[in-house]
PDB file of C-alpha atoms in Angstrom:
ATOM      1  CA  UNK A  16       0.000   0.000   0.000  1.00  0.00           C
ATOM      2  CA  UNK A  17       2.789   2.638   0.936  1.00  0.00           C
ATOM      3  CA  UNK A  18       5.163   1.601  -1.722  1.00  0.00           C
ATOM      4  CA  UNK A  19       4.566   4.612  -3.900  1.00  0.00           C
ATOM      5  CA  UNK A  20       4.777   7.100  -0.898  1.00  0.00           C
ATOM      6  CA  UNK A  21       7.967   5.389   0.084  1.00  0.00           C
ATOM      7  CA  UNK A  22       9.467   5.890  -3.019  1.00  0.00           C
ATOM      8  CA  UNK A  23       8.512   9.797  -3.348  1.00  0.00           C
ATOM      9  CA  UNK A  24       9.250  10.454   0.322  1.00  0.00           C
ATOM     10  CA  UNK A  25      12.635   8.719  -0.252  1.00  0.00           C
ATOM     11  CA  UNK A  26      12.988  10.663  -3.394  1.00  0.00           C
ATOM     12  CA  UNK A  27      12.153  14.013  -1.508  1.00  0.00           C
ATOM     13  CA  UNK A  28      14.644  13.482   1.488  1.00  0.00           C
ATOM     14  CA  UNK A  29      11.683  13.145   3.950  1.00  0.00           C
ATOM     15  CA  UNK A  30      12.728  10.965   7.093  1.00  0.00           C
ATOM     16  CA  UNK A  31      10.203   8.452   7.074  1.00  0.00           C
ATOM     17  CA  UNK A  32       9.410   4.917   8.294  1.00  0.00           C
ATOM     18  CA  UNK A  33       5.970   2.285   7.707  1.00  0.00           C
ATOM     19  CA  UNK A  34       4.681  -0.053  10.069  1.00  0.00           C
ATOM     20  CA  UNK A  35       1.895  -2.678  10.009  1.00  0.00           C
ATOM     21  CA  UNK A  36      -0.783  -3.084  12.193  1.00  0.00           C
ATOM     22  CA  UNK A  37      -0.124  -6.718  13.275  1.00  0.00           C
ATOM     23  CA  UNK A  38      -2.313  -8.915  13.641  1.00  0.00           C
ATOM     24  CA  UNK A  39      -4.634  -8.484  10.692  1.00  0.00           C
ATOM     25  CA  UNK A  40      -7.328  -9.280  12.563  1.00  0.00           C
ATOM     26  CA  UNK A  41      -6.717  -8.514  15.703  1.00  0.00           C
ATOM     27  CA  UNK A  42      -8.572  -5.456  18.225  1.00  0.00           C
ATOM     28  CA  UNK A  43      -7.414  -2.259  17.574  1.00  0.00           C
ATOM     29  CA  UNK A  44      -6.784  -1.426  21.163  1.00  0.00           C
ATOM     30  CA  UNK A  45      -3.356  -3.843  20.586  1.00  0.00           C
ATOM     31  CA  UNK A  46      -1.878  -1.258  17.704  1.00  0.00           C
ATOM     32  CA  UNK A  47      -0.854   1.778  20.089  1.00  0.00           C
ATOM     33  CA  UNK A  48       2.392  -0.016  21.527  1.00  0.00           C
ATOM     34  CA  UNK A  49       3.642  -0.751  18.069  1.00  0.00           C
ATOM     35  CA  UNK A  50       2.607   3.238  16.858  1.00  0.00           C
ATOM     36  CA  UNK A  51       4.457   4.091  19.912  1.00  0.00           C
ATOM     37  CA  UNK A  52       7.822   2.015  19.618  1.00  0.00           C
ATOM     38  CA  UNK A  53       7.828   3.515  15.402  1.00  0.00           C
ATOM     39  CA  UNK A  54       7.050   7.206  16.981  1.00  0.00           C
ATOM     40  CA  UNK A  55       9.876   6.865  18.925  1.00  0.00           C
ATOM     41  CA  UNK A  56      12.066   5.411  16.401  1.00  0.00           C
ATOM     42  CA  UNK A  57      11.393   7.625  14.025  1.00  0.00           C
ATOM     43  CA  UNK A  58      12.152  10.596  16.621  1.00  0.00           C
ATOM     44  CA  UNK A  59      15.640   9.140  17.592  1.00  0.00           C
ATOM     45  CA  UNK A  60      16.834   8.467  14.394  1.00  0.00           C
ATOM     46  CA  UNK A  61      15.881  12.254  13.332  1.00  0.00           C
ATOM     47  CA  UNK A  62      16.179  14.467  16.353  1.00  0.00           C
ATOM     48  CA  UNK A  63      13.151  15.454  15.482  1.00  0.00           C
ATOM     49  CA  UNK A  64      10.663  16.332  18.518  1.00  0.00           C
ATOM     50  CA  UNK A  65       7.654  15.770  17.162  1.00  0.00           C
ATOM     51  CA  UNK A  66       6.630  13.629  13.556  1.00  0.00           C
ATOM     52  CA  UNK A  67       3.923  14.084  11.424  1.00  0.00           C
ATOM     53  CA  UNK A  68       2.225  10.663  10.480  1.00  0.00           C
ATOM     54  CA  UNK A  69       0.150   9.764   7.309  1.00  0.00           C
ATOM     55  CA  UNK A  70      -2.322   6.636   7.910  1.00  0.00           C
ATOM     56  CA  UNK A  71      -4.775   4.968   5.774  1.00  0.00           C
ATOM     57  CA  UNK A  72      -8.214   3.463   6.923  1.00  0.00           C
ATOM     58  CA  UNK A  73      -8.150   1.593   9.881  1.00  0.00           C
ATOM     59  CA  UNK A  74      -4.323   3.134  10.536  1.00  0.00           C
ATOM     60  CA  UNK A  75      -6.230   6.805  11.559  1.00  0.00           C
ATOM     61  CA  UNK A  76      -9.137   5.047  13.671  1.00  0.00           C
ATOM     62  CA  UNK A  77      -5.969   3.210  15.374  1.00  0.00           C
ATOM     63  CA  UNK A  78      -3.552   6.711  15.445  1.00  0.00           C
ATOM     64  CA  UNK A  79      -6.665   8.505  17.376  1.00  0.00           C
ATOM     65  CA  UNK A  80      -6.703   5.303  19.673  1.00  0.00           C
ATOM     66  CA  UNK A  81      -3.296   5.382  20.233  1.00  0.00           C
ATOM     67  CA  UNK A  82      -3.439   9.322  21.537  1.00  0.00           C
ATOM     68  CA  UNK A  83      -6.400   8.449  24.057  1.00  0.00           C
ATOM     69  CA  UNK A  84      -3.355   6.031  25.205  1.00  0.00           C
ATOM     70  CA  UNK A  85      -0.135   7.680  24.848  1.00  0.00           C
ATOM     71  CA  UNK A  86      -1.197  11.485  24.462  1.00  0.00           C
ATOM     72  CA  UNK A  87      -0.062  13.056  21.041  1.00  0.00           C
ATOM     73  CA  UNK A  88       2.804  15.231  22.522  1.00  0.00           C
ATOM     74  CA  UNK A  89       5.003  13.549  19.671  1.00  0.00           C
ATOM     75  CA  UNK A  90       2.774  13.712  17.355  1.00  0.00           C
ATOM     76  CA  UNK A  91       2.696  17.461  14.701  1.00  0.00           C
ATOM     77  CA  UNK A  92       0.089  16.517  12.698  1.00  0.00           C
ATOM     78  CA  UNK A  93      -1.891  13.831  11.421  1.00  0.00           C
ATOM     79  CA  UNK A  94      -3.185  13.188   7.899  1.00  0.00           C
ATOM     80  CA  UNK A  95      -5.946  10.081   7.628  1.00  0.00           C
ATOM     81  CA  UNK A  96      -6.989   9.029   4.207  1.00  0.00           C
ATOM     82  CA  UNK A  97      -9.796   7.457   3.765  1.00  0.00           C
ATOM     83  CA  UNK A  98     -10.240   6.417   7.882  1.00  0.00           C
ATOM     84  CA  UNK A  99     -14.085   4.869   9.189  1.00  0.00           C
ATOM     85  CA  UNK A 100     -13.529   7.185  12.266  1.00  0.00           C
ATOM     86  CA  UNK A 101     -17.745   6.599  12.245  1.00  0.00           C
ATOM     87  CA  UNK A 102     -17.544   3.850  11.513  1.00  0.00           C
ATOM     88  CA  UNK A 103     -18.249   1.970   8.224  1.00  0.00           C
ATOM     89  CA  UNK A 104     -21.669  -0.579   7.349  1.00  0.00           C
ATOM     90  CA  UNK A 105     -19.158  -2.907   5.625  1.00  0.00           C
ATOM     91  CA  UNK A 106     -18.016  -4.133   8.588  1.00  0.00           C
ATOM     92  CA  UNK A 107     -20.742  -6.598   8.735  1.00  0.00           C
ATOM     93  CA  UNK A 108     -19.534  -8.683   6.193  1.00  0.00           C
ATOM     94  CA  UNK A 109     -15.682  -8.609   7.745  1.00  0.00           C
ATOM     95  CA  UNK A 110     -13.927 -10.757  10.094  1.00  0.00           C
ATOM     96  CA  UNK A 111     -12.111  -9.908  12.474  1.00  0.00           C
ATOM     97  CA  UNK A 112     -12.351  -7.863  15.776  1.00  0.00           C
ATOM     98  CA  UNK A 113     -10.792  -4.706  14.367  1.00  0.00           C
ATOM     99  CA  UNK A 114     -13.689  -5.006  11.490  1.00  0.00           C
ATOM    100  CA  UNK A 115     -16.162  -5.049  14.180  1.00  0.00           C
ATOM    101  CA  UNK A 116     -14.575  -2.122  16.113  1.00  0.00           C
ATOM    102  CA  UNK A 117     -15.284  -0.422  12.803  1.00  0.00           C
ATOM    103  CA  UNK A 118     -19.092  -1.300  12.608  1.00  0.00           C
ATOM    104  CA  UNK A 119     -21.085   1.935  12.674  1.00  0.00           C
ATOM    105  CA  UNK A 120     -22.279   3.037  16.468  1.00  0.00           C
ATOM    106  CA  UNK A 121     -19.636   0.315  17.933  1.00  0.00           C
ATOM    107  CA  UNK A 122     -19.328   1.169  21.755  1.00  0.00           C
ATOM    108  CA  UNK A 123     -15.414   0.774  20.951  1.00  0.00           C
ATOM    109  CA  UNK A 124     -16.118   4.018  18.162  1.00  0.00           C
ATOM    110  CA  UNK A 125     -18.476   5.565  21.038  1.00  0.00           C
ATOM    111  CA  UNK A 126     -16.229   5.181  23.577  1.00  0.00           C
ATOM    112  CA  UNK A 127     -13.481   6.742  21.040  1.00  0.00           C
ATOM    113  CA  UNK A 128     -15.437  10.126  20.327  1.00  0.00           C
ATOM    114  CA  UNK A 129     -16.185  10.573  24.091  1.00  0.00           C
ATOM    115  CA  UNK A 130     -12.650  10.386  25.125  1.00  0.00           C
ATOM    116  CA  UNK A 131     -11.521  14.237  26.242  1.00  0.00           C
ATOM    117  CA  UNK A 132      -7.664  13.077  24.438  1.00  0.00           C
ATOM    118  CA  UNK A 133      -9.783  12.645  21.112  1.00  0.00           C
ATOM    119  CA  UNK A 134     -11.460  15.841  20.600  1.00  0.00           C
ATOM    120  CA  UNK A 135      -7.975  17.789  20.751  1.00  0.00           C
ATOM    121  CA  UNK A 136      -5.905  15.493  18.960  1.00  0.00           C
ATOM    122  CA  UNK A 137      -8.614  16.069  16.172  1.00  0.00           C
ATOM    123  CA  UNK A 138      -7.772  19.404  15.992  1.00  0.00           C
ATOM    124  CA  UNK A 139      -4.110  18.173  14.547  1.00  0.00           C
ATOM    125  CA  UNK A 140      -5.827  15.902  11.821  1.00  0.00           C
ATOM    126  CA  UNK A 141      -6.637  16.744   8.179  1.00  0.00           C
ATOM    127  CA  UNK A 142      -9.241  13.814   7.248  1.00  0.00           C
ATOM    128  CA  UNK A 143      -9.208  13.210   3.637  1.00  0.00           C
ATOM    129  CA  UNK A 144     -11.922  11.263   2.330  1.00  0.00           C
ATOM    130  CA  UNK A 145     -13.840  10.425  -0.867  1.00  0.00           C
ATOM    131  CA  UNK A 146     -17.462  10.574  -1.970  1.00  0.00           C
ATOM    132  CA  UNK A 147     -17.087   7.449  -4.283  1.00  0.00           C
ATOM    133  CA  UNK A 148     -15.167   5.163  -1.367  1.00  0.00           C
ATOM    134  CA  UNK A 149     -17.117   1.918  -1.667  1.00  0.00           C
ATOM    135  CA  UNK A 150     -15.190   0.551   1.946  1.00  0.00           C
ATOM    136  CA  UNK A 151     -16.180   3.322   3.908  1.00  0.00           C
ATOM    137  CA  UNK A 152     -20.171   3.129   3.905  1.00  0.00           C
ATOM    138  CA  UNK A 153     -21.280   5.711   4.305  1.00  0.00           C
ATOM    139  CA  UNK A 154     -18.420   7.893   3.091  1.00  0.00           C
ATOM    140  CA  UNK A 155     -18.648  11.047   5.325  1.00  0.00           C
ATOM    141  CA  UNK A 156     -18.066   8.675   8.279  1.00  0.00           C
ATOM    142  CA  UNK A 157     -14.386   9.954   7.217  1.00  0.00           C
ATOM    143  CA  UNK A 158     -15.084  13.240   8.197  1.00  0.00           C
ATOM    144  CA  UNK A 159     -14.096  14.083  11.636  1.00  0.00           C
ATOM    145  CA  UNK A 160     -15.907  16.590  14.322  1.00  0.00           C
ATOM    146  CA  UNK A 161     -12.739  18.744  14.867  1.00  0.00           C
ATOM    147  CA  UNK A 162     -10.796  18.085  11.720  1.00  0.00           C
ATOM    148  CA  UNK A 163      -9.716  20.192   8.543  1.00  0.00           C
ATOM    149  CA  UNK A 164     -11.892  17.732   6.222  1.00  0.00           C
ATOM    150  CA  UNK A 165     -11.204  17.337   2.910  1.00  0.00           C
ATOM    151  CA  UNK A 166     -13.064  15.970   0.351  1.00  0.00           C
ATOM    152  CA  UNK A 167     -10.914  14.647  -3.268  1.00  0.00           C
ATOM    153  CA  UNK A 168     -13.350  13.956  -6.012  1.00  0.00           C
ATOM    154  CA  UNK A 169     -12.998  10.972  -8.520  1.00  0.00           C
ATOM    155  CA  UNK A 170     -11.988   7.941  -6.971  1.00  0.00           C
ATOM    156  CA  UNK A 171     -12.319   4.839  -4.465  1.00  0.00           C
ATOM    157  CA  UNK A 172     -10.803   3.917  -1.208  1.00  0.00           C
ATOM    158  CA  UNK A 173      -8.061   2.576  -2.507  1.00  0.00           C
ATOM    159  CA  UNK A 174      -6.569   4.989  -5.317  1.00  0.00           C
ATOM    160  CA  UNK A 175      -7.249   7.956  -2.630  1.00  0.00           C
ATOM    161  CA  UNK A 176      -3.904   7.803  -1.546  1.00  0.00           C
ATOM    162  CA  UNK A 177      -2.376   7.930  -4.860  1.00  0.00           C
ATOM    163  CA  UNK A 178      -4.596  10.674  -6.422  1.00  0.00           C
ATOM    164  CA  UNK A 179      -2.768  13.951  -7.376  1.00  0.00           C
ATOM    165  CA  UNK A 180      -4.912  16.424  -5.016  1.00  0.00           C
ATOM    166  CA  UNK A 181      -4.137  14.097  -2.013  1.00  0.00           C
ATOM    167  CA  UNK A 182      -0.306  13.360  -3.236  1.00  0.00           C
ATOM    168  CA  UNK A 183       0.072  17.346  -3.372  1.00  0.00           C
ATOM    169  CA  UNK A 184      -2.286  17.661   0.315  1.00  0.00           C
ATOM    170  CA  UNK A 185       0.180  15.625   1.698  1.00  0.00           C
ATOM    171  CA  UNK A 186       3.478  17.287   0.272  1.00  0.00           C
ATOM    172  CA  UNK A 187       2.393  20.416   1.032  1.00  0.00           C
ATOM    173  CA  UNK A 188       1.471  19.631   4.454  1.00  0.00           C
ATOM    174  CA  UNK A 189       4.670  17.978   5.150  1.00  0.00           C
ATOM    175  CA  UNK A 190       6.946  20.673   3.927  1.00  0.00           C
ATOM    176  CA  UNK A 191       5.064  23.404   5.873  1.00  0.00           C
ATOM    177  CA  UNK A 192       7.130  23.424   8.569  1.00  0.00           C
ATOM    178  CA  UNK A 193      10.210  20.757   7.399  1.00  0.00           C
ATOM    179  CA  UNK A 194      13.707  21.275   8.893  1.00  0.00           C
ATOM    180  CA  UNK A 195      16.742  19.263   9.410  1.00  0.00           C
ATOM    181  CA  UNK A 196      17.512  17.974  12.772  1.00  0.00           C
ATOM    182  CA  UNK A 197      20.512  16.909  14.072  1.00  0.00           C
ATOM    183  CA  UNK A 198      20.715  13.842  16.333  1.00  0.00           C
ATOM    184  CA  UNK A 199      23.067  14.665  19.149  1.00  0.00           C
ATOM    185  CA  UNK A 200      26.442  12.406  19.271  1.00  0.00           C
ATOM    186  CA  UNK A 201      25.498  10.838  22.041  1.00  0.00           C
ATOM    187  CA  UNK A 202      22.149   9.345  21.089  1.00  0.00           C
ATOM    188  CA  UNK A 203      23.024   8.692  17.603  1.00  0.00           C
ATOM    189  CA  UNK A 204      25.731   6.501  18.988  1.00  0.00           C
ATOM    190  CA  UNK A 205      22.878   3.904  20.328  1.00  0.00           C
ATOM    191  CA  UNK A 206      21.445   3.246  17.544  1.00  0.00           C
TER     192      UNK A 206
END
């Protein structure tokens, strides 16, 4: 899935790293260890203080999880493409207990929303959805309470990530405020 924005990060100079939400299956409230451990990774290996993180559909229901857990002190921004964060009425024909965490009204979805962590960390998101997502039923359940929303016309859940409006969203967003950082001697030392 990230290949592509991999290879035009890497192409860019932009400090970057993927992860996985392991298991495939599993309940989303096991991904905010493994978000933590890459956050700070990604932080030691760049000096950076805070990161900026890009995730696709279940990856920002999971990052908004993961600040009700961890706070998002280390986190700059957020950019979710194509995320349930209402949920989606395709999860009744998935497996899975993450799929079901992702049914619409799910208490763990309820729960989510009414966390005091979630409303601010919103405030750091830019939710890009699509009208014509076929995953995410119904599509504005992308579209997030305290967000910047944005809305790319012209294609599915899949090809969101790809499409030129979100490609330039994204590049944009990420050089607003870009700088080097210089890991001291010390800590670059251990790792």
């Amino acid at each position: 899935v990230w290949v592509k924005t991999r290879q035009r990060l890497e192409k860019a100079g932009v400090s970057h790293m993927t992860i996985t939400l392991e298991p495939a299956i599993g309940s989303i409230r096991k991904y905010p260890l493994r978000i933590h451990n890459a956050i700070l990774e990604l932080k030691a290996k760049t000096g950076a203080p805070q990161v900026k993180i890009i995730c696709h559909s279940m990856g920002g229901v999971a990052l908004r999880y993961y600040a009700t857990e961890y706070g998002h002190n280390h986190i700059a921004g957020a950019v979710t493409l194509g995320s349930p964060h209402y949920g989606t009425a395709l999860s009744l024909l998935g497996v899975g207990k993450n799929v079901k965490q992702m049914a619409w009204g799910s208490f763990f979805l309820r729960t989510l929303r009414e966390h005091p962590r979630d409303a601010d960390f919103q405030k750091k998101i830019i939710s890009v959805w699509t009208a014509q997502d076929t995953i995410v039923s119904p599509p504005t359940s992308c579209k997030l309470e305290f967000a910047q929303n944005v809305m790319v016309q012209g294609c599915g859940h899949m090809y969101l990530m790809h499409h030129p409006e979100t490609v330039a969203l994204i590049d944009n967003w990420l050089r607003e405020d870009a700088r080097e950082y210089v890991v001291p001697a010390a800590e670059a030392s251990n790792l």
